[in-house]
Coordinates of C-alpha atoms in Angstrom, one line a residue:
Chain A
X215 CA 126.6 151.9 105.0
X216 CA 126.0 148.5 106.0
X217 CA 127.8 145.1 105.9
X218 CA 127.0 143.3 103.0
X219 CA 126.1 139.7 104.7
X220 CA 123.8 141.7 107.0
X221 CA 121.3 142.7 103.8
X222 CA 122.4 138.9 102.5
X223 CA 121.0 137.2 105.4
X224 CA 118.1 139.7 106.5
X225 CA 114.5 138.9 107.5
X226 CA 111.3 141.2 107.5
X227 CA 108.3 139.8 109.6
X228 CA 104.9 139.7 108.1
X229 CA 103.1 137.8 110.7
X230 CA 103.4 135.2 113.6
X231 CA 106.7 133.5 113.0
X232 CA 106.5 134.6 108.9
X233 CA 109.6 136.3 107.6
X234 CA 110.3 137.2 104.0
X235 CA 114.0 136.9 103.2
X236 CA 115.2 137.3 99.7
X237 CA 118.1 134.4 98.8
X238 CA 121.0 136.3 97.5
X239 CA 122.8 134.7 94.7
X240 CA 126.1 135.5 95.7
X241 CA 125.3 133.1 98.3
X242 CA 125.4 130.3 95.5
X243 CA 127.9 127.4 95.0
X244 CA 127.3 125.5 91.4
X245 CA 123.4 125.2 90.8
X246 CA 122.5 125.5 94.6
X247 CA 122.8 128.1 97.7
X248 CA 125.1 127.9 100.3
X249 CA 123.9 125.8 102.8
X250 CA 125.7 127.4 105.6
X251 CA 124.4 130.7 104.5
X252 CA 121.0 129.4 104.3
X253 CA 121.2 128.5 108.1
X254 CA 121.8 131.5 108.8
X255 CA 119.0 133.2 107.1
X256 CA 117.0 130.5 109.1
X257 CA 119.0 131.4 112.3
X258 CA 118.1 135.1 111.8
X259 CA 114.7 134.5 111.3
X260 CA 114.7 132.5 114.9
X261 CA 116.9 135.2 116.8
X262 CA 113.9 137.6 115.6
X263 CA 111.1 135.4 116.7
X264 CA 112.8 134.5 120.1
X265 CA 113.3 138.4 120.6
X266 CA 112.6 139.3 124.4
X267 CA 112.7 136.0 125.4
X268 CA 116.5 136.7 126.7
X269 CA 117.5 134.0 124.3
X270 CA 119.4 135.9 121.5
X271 CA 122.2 133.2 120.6
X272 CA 121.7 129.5 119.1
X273 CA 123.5 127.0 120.8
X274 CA 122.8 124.2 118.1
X275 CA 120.9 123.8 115.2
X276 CA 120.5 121.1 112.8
X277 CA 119.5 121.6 108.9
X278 CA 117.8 119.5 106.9
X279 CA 118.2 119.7 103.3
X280 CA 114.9 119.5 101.8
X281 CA 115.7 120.7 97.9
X282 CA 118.2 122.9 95.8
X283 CA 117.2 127.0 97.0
X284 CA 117.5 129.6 94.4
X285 CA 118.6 133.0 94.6
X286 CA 115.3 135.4 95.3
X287 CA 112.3 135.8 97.4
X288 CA 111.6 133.3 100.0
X289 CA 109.4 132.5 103.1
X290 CA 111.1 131.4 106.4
X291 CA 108.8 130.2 109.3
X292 CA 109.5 129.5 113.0
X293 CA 107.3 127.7 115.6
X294 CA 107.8 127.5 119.3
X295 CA 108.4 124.1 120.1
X296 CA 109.5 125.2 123.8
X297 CA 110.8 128.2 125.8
X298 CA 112.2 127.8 129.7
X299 CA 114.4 129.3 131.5
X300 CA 117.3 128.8 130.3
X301 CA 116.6 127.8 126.4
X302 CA 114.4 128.0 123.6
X303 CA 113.6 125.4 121.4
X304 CA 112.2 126.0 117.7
X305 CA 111.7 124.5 114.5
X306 CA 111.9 126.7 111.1
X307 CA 112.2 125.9 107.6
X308 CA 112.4 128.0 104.7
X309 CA 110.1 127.6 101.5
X310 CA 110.3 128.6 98.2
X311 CA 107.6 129.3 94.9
X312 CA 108.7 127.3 92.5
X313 CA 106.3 126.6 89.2
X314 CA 103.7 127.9 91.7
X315 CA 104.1 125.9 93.8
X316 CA 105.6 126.3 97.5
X317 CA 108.5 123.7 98.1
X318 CA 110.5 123.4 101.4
X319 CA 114.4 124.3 101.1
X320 CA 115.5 123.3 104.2
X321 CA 114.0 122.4 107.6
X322 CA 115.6 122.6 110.9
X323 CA 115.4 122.1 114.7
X324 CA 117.7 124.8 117.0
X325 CA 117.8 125.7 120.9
X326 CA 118.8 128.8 121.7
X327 CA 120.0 130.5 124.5
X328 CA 122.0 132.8 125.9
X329 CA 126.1 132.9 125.7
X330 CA 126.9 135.7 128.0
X331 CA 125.1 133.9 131.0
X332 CA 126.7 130.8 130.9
X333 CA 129.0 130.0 133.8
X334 CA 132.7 129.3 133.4
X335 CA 133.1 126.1 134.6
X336 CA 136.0 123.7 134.3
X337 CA 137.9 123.3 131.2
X338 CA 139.0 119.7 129.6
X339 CA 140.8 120.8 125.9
X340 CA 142.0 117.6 124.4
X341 CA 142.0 119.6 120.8
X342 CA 144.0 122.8 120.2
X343 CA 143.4 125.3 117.0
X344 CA 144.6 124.7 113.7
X345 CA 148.4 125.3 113.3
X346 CA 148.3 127.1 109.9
X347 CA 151.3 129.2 108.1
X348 CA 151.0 133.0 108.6
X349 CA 148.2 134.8 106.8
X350 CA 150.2 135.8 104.0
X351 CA 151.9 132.3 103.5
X352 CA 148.3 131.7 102.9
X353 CA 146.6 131.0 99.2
X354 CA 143.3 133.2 99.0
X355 CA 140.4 131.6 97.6
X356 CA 139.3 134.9 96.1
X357 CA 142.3 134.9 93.7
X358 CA 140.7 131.8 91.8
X359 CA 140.4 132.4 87.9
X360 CA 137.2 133.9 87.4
X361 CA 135.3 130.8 85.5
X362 CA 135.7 128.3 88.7
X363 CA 134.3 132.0 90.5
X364 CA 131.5 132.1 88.0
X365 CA 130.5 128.5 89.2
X366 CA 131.0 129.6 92.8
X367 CA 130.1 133.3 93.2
X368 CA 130.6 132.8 96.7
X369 CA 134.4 133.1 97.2
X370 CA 133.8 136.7 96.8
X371 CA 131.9 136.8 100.3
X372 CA 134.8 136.1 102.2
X373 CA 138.3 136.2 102.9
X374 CA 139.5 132.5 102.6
X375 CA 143.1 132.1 103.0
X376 CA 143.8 128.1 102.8
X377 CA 147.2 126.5 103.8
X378 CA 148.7 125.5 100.9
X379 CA 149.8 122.1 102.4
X380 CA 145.7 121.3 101.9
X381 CA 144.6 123.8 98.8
X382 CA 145.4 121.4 96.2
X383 CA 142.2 122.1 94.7
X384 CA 143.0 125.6 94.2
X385 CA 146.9 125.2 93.7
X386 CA 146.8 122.4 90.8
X387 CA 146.4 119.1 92.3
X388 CA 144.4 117.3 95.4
X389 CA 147.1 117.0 98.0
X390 CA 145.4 113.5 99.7
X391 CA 144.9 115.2 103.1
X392 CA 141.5 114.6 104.8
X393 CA 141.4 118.0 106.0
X394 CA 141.0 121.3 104.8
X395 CA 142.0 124.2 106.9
X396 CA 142.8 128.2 106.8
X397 CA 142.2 131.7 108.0
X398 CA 138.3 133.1 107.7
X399 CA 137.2 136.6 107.6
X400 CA 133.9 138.1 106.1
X401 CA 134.7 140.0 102.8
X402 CA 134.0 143.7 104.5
X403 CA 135.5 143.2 108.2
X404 CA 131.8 142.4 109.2
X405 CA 132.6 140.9 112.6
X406 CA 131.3 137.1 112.9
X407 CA 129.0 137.2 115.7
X408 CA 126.5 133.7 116.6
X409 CA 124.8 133.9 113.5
X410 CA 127.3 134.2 111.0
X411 CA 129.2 131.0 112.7
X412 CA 126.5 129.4 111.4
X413 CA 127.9 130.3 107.8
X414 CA 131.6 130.2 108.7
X415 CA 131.4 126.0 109.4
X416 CA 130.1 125.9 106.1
X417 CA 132.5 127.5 103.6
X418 CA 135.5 125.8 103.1
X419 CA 135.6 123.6 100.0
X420 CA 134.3 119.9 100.1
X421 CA 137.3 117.4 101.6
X422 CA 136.3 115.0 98.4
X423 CA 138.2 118.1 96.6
X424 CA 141.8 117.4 98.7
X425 CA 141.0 113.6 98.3
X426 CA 141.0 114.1 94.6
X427 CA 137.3 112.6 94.0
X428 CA 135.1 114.6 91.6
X429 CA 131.7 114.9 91.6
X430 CA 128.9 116.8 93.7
X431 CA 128.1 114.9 97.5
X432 CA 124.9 116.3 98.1
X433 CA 124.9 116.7 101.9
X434 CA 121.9 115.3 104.0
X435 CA 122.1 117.0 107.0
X436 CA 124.2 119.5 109.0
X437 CA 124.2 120.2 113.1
X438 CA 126.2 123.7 114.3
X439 CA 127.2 123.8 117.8
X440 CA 128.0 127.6 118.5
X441 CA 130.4 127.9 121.6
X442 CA 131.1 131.3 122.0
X443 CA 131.2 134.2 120.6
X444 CA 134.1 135.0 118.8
X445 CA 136.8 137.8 119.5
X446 CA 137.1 140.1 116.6
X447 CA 139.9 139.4 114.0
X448 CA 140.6 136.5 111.9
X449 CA 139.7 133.1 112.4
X450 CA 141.2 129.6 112.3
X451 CA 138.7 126.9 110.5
X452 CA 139.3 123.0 109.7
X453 CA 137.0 119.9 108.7
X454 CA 138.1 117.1 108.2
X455 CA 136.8 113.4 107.4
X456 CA 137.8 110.6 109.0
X457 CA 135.5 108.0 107.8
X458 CA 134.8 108.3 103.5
X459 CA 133.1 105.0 103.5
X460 CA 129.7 102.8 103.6
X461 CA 128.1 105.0 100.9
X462 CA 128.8 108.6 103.3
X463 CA 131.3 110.9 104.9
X464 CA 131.0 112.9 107.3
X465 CA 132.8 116.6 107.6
X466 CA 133.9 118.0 110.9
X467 CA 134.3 121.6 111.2
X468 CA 135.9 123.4 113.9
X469 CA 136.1 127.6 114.1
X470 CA 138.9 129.0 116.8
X471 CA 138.7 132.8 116.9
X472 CA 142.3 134.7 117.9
X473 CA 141.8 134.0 121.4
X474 CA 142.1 130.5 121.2
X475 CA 139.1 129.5 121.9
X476 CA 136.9 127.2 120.2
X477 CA 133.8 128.8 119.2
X478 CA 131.7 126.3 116.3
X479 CA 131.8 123.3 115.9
X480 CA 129.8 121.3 113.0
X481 CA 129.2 118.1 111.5
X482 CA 127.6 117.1 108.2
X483 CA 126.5 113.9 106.5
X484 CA 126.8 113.9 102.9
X485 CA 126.1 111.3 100.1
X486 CA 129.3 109.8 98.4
X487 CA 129.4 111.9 94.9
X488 CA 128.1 109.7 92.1
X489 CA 129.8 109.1 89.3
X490 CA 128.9 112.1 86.7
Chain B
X71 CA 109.3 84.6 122.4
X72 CA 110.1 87.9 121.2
X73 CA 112.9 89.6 122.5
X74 CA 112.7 92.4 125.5
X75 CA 114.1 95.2 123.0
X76 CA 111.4 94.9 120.6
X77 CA 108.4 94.6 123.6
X78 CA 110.1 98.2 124.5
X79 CA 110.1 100.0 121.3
X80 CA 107.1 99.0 119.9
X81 CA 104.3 101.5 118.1
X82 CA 101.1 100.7 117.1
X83 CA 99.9 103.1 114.5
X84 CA 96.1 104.7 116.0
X85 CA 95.8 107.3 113.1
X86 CA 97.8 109.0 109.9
X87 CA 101.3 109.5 111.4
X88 CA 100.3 109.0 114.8
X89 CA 101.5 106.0 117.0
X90 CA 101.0 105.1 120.7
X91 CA 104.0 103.5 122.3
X92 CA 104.7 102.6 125.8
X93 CA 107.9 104.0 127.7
X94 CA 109.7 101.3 129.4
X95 CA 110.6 102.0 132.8
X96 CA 113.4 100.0 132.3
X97 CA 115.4 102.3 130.5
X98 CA 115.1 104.8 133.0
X99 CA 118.5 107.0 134.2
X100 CA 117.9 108.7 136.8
X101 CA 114.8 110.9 137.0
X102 CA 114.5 110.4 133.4
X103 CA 114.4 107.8 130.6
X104 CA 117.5 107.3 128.8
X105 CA 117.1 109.6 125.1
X106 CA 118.9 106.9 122.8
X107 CA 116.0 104.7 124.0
X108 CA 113.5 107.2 123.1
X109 CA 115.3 108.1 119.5
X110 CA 114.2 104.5 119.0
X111 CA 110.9 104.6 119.7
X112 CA 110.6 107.6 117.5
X113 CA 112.8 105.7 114.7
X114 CA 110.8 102.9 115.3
X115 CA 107.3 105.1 114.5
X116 CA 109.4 106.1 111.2
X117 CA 110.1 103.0 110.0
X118 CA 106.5 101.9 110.3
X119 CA 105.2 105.5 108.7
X120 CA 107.7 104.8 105.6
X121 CA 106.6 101.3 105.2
X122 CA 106.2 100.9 101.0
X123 CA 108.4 104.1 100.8
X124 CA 111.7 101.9 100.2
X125 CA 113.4 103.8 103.1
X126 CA 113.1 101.4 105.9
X127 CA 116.8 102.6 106.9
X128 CA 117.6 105.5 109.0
X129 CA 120.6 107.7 107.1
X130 CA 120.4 110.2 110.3
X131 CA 118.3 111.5 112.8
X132 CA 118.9 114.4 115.3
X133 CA 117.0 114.7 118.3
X134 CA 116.7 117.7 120.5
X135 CA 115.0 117.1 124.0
X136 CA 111.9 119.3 125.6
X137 CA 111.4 117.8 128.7
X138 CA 111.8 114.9 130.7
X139 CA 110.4 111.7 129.8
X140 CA 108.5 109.4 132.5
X141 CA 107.8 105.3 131.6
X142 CA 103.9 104.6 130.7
X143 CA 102.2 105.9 127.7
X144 CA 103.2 108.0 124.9
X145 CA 102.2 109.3 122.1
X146 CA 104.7 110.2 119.1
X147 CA 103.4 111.8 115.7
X148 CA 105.3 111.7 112.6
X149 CA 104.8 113.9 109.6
X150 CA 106.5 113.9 105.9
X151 CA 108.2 116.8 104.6
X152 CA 109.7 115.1 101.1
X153 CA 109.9 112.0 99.7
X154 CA 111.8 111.4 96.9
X155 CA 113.6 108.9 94.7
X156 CA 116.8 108.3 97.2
X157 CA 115.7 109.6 100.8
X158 CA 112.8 110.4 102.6
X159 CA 112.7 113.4 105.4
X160 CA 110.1 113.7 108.4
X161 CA 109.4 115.2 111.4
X162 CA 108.5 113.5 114.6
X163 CA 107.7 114.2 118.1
X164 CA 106.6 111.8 121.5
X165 CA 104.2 113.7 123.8
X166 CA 102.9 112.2 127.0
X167 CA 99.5 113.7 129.4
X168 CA 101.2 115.3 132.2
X169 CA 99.0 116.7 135.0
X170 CA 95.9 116.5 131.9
X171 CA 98.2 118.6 129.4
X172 CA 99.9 116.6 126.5
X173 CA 103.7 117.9 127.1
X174 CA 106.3 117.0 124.3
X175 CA 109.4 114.8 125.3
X176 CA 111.4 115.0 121.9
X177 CA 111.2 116.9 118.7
X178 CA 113.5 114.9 116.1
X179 CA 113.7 115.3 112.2
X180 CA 115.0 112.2 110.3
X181 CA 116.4 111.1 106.8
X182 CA 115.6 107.8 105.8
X183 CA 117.3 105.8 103.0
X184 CA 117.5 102.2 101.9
X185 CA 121.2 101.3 103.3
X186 CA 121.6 98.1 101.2
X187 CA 120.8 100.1 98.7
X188 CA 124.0 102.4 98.7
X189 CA 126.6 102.0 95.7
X190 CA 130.1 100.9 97.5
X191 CA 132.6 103.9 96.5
X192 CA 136.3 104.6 97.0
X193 CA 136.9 104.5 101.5
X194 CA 139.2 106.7 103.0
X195 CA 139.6 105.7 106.6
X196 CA 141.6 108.1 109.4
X197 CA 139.9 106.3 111.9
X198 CA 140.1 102.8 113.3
X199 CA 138.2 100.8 115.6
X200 CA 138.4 101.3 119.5
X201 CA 140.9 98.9 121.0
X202 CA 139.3 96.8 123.3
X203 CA 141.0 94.2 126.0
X204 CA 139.5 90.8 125.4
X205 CA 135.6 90.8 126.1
X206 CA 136.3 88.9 129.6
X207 CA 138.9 91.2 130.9
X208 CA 136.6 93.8 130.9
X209 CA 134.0 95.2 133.6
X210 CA 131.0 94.3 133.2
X211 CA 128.2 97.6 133.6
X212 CA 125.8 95.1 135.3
X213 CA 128.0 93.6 137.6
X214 CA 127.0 97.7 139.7
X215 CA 126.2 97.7 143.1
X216 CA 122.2 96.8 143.4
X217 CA 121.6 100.7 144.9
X218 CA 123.7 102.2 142.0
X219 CA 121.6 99.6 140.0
X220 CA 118.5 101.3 141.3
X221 CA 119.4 105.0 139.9
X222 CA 120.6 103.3 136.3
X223 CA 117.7 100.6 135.7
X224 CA 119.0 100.4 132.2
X225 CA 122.5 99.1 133.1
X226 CA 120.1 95.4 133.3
X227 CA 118.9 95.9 129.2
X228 CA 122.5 95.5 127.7
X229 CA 125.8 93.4 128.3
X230 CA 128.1 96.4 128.1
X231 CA 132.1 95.4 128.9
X232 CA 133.7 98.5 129.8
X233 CA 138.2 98.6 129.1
X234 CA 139.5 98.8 132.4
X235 CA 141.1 101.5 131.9
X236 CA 138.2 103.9 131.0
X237 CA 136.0 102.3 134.0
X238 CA 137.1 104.4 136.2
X239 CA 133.5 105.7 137.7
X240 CA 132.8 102.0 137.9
X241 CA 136.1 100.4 139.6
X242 CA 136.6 103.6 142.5
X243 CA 137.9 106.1 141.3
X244 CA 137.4 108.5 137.5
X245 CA 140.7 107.8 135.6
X246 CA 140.7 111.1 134.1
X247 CA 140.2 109.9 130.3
X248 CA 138.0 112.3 128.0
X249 CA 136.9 108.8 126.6
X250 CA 134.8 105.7 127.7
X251 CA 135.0 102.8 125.2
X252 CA 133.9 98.9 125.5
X253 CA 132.2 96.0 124.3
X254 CA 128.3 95.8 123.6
X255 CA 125.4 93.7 123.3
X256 CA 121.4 93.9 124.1
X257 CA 121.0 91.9 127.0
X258 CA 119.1 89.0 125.2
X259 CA 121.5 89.2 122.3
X260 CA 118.9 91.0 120.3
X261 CA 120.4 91.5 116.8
X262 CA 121.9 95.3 116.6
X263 CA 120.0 96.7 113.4
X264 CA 119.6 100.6 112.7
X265 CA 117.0 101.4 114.6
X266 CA 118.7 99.7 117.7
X267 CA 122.0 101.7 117.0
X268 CA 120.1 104.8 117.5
X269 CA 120.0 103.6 121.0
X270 CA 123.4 102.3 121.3
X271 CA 125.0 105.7 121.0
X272 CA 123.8 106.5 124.1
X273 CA 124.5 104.2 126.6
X274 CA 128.1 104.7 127.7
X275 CA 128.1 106.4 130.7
X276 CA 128.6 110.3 130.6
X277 CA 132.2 111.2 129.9
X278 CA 132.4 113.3 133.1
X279 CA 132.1 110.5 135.5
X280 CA 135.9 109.6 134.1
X281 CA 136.5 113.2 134.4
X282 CA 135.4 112.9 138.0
X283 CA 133.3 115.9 137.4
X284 CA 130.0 115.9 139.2
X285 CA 126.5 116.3 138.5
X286 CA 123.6 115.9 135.8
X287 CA 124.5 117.2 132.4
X288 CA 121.5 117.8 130.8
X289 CA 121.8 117.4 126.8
X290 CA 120.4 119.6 124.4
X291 CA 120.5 117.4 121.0
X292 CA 121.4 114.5 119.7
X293 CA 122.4 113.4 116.4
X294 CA 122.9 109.7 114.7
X295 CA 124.2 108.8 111.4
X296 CA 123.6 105.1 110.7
X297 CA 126.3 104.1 108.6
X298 CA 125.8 100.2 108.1
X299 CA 124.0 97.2 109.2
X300 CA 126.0 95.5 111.8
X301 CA 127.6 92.1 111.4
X302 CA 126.0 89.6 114.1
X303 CA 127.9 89.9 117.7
X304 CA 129.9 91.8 119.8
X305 CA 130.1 95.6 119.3
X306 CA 132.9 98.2 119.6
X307 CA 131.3 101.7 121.4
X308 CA 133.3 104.2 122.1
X309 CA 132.5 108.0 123.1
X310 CA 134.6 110.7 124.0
X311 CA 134.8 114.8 124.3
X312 CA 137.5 116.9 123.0
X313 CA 136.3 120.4 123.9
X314 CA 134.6 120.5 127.6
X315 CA 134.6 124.2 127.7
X316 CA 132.5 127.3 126.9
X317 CA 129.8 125.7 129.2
X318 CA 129.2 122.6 126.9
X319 CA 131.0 120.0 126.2
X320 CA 130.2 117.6 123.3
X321 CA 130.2 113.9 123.3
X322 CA 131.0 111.9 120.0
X323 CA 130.3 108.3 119.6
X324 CA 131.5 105.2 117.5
X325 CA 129.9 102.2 116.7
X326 CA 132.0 99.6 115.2
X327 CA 130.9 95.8 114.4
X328 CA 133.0 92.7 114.2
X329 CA 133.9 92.8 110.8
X330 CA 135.6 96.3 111.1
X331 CA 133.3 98.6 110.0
X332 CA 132.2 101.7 111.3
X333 CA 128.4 101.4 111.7
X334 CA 127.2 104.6 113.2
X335 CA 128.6 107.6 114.7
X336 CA 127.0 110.4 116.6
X337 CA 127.5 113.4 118.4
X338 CA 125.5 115.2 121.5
X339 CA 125.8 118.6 123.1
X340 CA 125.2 119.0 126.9
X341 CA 125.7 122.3 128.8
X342 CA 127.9 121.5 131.6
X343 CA 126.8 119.8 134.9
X344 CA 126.0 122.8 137.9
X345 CA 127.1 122.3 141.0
X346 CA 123.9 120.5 142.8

């Protein structure tokens, strides 16, 4: 039996750089998809178009949000931009028929490469990972009352465990922090390899929820830097803002696996939420 | 007389979404020409392919780059993927002949917005601008050696002050900061508006020099978020990288102005230099 995110994020080819994928709705987050999932049904799509060009892993990719996906079939096409020696460069974009009518989800821009063949070279760390309580000091996102879960199905994909010092969305009240941080595991053990990092910087719940604004911030655009691949286990994830201002914010994420190593990194520009 | 800036980033439209443009030779690096410079001539090409679209102002715009550039004539194309009531998203590219074969240089998607356009909302601010020594106590980028000069044309295009204490790669010897920071101006004290800070974010020089680590690091992408419209004067740059490991290391820029306001910010990812 497989892992459930590897039928979630699947693609089947139907012709040059044409995938079918099929959105799955417990993917979704209030009236939309996950955007961090849809990159890596997009990121899929590429790893399979770039296969036996000995570049299986992305190194960055950048998503565009074009227009809300909704859960069900859906077209994802890739097109070599460029492929040398060292890294391939694509652009993909996933469509959807809505009222008959194909409209683009997302679009995006990614190199890939490979992670095994990079050389070890010298290492400058002026970050470290997240200091969080023990795992079981830690409040699980899962354990939310089951009408915030009906708005977003998607705490049941994973195993979320937040430190309490910045879950005050799920704990009663925003604690002012502009971080969010906690433990990350897929909800069957699946083990998070390239792709599914590509997910992982995108799950924790919006900073403007710890800040104690309401409203939906429709992001704009979000860049994934993969790293490395992660060592099996649980991982450590943050964002953070550090500048809610000018009409934007910005979210940093970073994922450390149990090594202690940093292996994602993310940023995304989103829209202040408008009044509702 | 119009300033040097706008000579060097001008299009002139030759067909639907297609512009020519001209690579100055000036902003040349090394081998190649410098890639904030050439997010400008792309951002530039935007601008003009928006025109009556309300969305004159770049929101953010990441970059990924194919191959070197080389001055002389280029050819960048820009194509819509939505517009709507807000925002409007494209994708662009500048190709140039090489050897009789059009080559590309940059693949780039882009959200543009109306800036003055965006409600003011609550701020939260964890960051503050760079502190800076006073503009005169600090070392001025042109002031190089004429051979050093030679290998960094573009050191001549802006009035960039670097803090003493970050110059290292310019006064002897690399202090070993993972950050660079100074002052900055165009050289003929061309106003800094959006399209310009797509260049400014990348023309501090590469963190490794104050690493004193060796070598070309090529990057792989680029991306900008234009936050504001800088006040008049004097800018606050500042770029640094936390995580120089895994065989990347990523470089994150500021932009502040003179009133105190974050106007852009930025982040690239470049695999790590090889020993030459």
């Amino acid at each position: 039996m497989g892992y459930e995110y590897d039928a979630a994020i699947a693609v089947t080819r139907t012709g040059d750089g044409v995938f079918d994928a099929d959105l799955e709705a417990g993917w979704m987050v209030g009236g939309g998809i996950n955007g961090g999932y849809l990159q890596s049904v997009v990121g899929n799509a590429i790893r399979s178009f770039l296969e036996g060009s000995g570049h299986p892993d992305p190194y960055t990719i950048s998503s565009y949000f074009i227009s809300p996906s909704r859960p069900g079939p859906a077209t994802v096409r890739v097109g070599l931009i460029r492929t040398g020696r060292g890294t391939s460069t694509v652009s993909a974009g996933i469509w959807q028929e809505q009222d008959g009518v194909e409209v683009q989800r997302i679009s995006a821009l990614a190199t890939y490469g490979d992670l095994g063949a990079l050389p070890a070279g010298p290492e400058h760390l002026a970050d470290t990972p997240p200091q969080l309580p023990p795992v079981e000091e830690c409040v699980l996102t899962s354990d939310s009352p089951e009408d915030w879960k009906k708005f977003v199905p998607m705490l049941d994909r994973f195993q979320m465990r937040l430190d309490p010092a910045t879950a005050g969305a799920f704990v009663g009240a925003p604690g002012g922090n502009n971080f969010i941080q906690g433990w990350f595991k897929l909800v069957d053990d699946r083990p998070i390899d390239p792709i599914a990092l590509l997910t992982v910087v995108d799950t924790l719940p919006p900073v403007t929820f710890e800040l104690g604004i309401p409203g939906w911030a429709p992001t704009l655009e979000l860049t994934a830097h993969v790293r490395g691949t992660p060592a099996p286990g649980w991982l450590r994830i943050r964002h953070e803002t550090k500048n809610f201002t000018g009409g934007f914010f910005e979210e940093d994420c970073v994922v450390w696996d149990g090594a202690g190593r940093l292996v994602a990194q993310s940023r995304q520009l989103a829209l202040q939420p408008r009044p509702m």
